Amino acid sequence: AQSVTQPDIHITVSEGASLELRCNYSYGATPYLFWYVQSPGQGLQLLLKYFSGDTLVQGIKGFEAEFKRSQSSFNLRKPSVHWSDAAEYFCAVGEGNNDMRFGAGTRLTVKP
Amino acid sequence: DTGVSQDPRHKITKRGQNVTFRCDPISEHNRLYWYRQTLGQGPEFLTYFQNEAQLEKSRLLSDRFSAERPKGSFSTLEIQRTEQGDSAMYLCASRRGGAGGKDGANVLTFGAGSRLTVL
């Protein structure tokens, strides 16, 4: 069964510092991979997605993620974090017509 | 495109009461999904519809839960005889149908959610 693991429950970074959020998946084929962000009281907003092709995908708000098949990973990165990036981040995996599975999330705190 | 709308945003009820949530998806999206999210967890899949047909249900969806999408547009999620363990955020999402493809086919658009508190 497909699954998603986000090893870091909570990460704190200083404003302006770089960010990497980890995501590992378990799936038999090449999955569709997503990162969503959720601010308090808000729905989930899609940051970026990987379906095929270039393994480095660019998203909104300056985020990018790299698909590494050999490591079954899809880590999210941002070179310089802004205070407004503080939120909960979810990695998700989906395939074809099936439902998407989400990781437990990583809460990002940004220090001034 | 007004996005995915959910109503009510917050519902407080006493244990044993019935509650119903409504979801209005993006109009051209034929697929509609319900997820449940508890504190500190990611969304967990409950069920989904293609048009009016309910195609898959999670084992999380006990017999106290029922979902409908009678005309293939809006959907309702009803919880009967609520329990304290039902307290959660219930998220609705929609997308265009289709088995993959690079653009749009598998991207879910989420509503803001309906938070249920069972006292």
mmCIF file of N, CA and C in Angstrom, chain A residues 5-43:
data_model
loop_
_atom_site.group_PDB
_atom_site.id
_atom_site.type_symbol
_atom_site.label_atom_id
_atom_site.label_comp_id
_atom_site.label_asym_id
_atom_site.label_seq_id
_atom_site.Cartn_x
_atom_site.Cartn_y
_atom_site.Cartn_z
ATOM 1 N N THR A 5 5.772 9.393 4.388
ATOM 2 C CA THR A 5 6.376 9.684 5.677
ATOM 3 C C THR A 5 7.034 11.054 5.644
ATOM 4 N N GLN A 6 6.677 11.865 6.598
ATOM 5 C CA GLN A 6 7.356 13.139 6.806
ATOM 6 C C GLN A 6 8.051 13.032 8.156
ATOM 7 N N PRO A 7 9.356 12.844 8.154
ATOM 8 C CA PRO A 7 10.062 12.510 9.399
ATOM 9 C C PRO A 7 10.085 13.628 10.429
ATOM 10 N N ASP A 8 9.967 14.855 9.987
ATOM 11 C CA ASP A 8 10.071 16.000 10.896
ATOM 12 C C ASP A 8 8.698 16.538 11.230
ATOM 13 N N ILE A 9 8.348 16.456 12.513
ATOM 14 C CA ILE A 9 7.038 16.955 12.941
ATOM 15 C C ILE A 9 7.033 18.479 12.979
ATOM 16 N N HIS A 10 8.162 19.048 13.443
ATOM 17 C CA HIS A 10 8.232 20.488 13.634
ATOM 18 C C HIS A 10 9.636 20.959 13.281
ATOM 19 N N ILE A 11 9.722 22.019 12.509
ATOM 20 C CA ILE A 11 11.013 22.609 12.144
ATOM 21 C C ILE A 11 10.948 24.106 12.402
ATOM 22 N N THR A 12 12.025 24.630 12.973
ATOM 23 C CA THR A 12 12.136 26.069 13.194
ATOM 24 C C THR A 12 13.341 26.587 12.425
ATOM 25 N N VAL A 13 13.118 27.610 11.630
ATOM 26 C CA VAL A 13 14.221 28.240 10.905
ATOM 27 C C VAL A 13 14.138 29.746 11.091
ATOM 28 N N SER A 14 15.258 30.411 10.925
ATOM 29 C CA SER A 14 15.283 31.865 10.999
ATOM 30 C C SER A 14 14.876 32.461 9.653
ATOM 31 N N GLU A 15 14.242 33.593 9.732
ATOM 32 C CA GLU A 15 13.835 34.271 8.502
ATOM 33 C C GLU A 15 15.077 34.552 7.655
ATOM 34 N N GLY A 16 14.971 34.242 6.363
ATOM 35 C CA GLY A 16 16.106 34.424 5.468
ATOM 36 C C GLY A 16 16.953 33.185 5.290
ATOM 37 N N ALA A 17 16.804 32.234 6.186
ATOM 38 C CA ALA A 17 17.575 30.999 6.077
ATOM 39 C C ALA A 17 16.942 30.065 5.046
ATOM 40 N N SER A 18 17.714 29.078 4.627
ATOM 41 C CA SER A 18 17.184 28.099 3.674
ATOM 42 C C SER A 18 16.362 27.051 4.414
ATOM 43 N N LEU A 19 15.532 26.355 3.653
ATOM 44 C CA LEU A 19 14.602 25.384 4.233
ATOM 45 C C LEU A 19 14.599 24.113 3.396
ATOM 46 N N GLU A 20 14.570 22.984 4.063
ATOM 47 C CA GLU A 20 14.321 21.720 3.382
ATOM 48 C C GLU A 20 13.396 20.881 4.241
ATOM 49 N N LEU A 21 12.271 20.487 3.696
ATOM 50 C CA LEU A 21 11.331 19.612 4.386
ATOM 51 C C LEU A 21 11.371 18.249 3.692
ATOM 52 N N ARG A 22 11.493 17.214 4.510
ATOM 53 C CA ARG A 22 11.684 15.880 3.961
ATOM 54 C C ARG A 22 10.376 15.137 3.749
ATOM 55 N N CYS A 23 10.370 14.333 2.708
ATOM 56 C CA CYS A 23 9.218 13.489 2.400
ATOM 57 C C CYS A 23 9.726 12.208 1.764
ATOM 58 N N ASN A 24 9.302 11.080 2.313
ATOM 59 C CA ASN A 24 9.621 9.777 1.730
ATOM 60 C C ASN A 24 8.325 9.034 1.446
ATOM 61 N N TYR A 25 8.288 8.324 0.361
ATOM 62 C CA TYR A 25 7.071 7.618 -0.002
ATOM 63 C C TYR A 25 7.386 6.153 -0.235
ATOM 64 N N SER A 26 6.335 5.371 -0.131
ATOM 65 C CA SER A 26 6.446 3.951 -0.423
ATOM 66 C C SER A 26 5.397 3.617 -1.456
ATOM 67 N N TYR A 27 5.873 3.230 -2.633
ATOM 68 C CA TYR A 27 4.925 2.934 -3.699
ATOM 69 C C TYR A 27 5.605 2.082 -4.735
ATOM 70 N N GLY A 28 4.837 1.226 -5.393
ATOM 71 C CA GLY A 28 5.429 0.282 -6.324
ATOM 72 C C GLY A 28 5.827 0.876 -7.646
ATOM 73 N N ALA A 29 5.163 1.913 -8.069
ATOM 74 C CA ALA A 29 5.460 2.506 -9.372
ATOM 75 C C ALA A 29 5.853 3.961 -9.154
ATOM 76 N N THR A 30 6.035 4.673 -10.225
ATOM 77 C CA THR A 30 6.315 6.100 -10.087
ATOM 78 C C THR A 30 5.012 6.806 -9.751
ATOM 79 N N PRO A 31 4.948 7.379 -8.588
ATOM 80 C CA PRO A 31 3.688 8.006 -8.188
ATOM 81 C C PRO A 31 3.597 9.445 -8.658
ATOM 82 N N TYR A 32 2.443 9.997 -8.492
ATOM 83 C CA TYR A 32 2.301 11.441 -8.606
ATOM 84 C C TYR A 32 2.556 12.008 -7.210
ATOM 85 N N LEU A 33 3.346 13.041 -7.115
ATOM 86 C CA LEU A 33 3.766 13.582 -5.824
ATOM 87 C C LEU A 33 3.384 15.043 -5.726
ATOM 88 N N PHE A 34 2.994 15.440 -4.534
ATOM 89 C CA PHE A 34 2.483 16.786 -4.315
ATOM 90 C C PHE A 34 2.999 17.328 -2.991
ATOM 91 N N TRP A 35 3.087 18.646 -2.937
ATOM 92 C CA TRP A 35 3.243 19.346 -1.674
ATOM 93 C C TRP A 35 2.125 20.369 -1.546
ATOM 94 N N TYR A 36 1.476 20.323 -0.373
ATOM 95 C CA TYR A 36 0.428 21.284 -0.046
ATOM 96 C C TYR A 36 0.849 22.056 1.198
ATOM 97 N N VAL A 37 0.340 23.285 1.323
ATOM 98 C CA VAL A 37 0.568 24.078 2.510
ATOM 99 C C VAL A 37 -0.786 24.436 3.124
ATOM 100 N N GLN A 38 -0.829 24.439 4.443
ATOM 101 C CA GLN A 38 -2.062 24.764 5.160
ATOM 102 C C GLN A 38 -1.756 25.785 6.242
ATOM 103 N N SER A 39 -2.348 26.960 6.107
ATOM 104 C CA SER A 39 -2.232 27.980 7.146
ATOM 105 C C SER A 39 -3.393 27.806 8.114
ATOM 106 N N PRO A 40 -3.249 28.280 9.350
ATOM 107 C CA PRO A 40 -4.314 28.100 10.344
ATOM 108 C C PRO A 40 -5.665 28.594 9.840
ATOM 109 N N GLY A 41 -6.669 27.732 9.966
ATOM 110 C CA GLY A 41 -8.014 28.100 9.552
ATOM 111 C C GLY A 41 -8.248 28.107 8.058
ATOM 112 N N GLN A 42 -7.262 27.655 7.326
ATOM 113 C CA GLN A 42 -7.376 27.667 5.856
ATOM 114 C C GLN A 42 -7.374 26.249 5.308
ATOM 115 N N GLY A 43 -7.841 26.137 4.076
ATOM 116 C CA GLY A 43 -7.748 24.860 3.384
ATOM 117 C C GLY A 43 -6.341 24.621 2.894
#
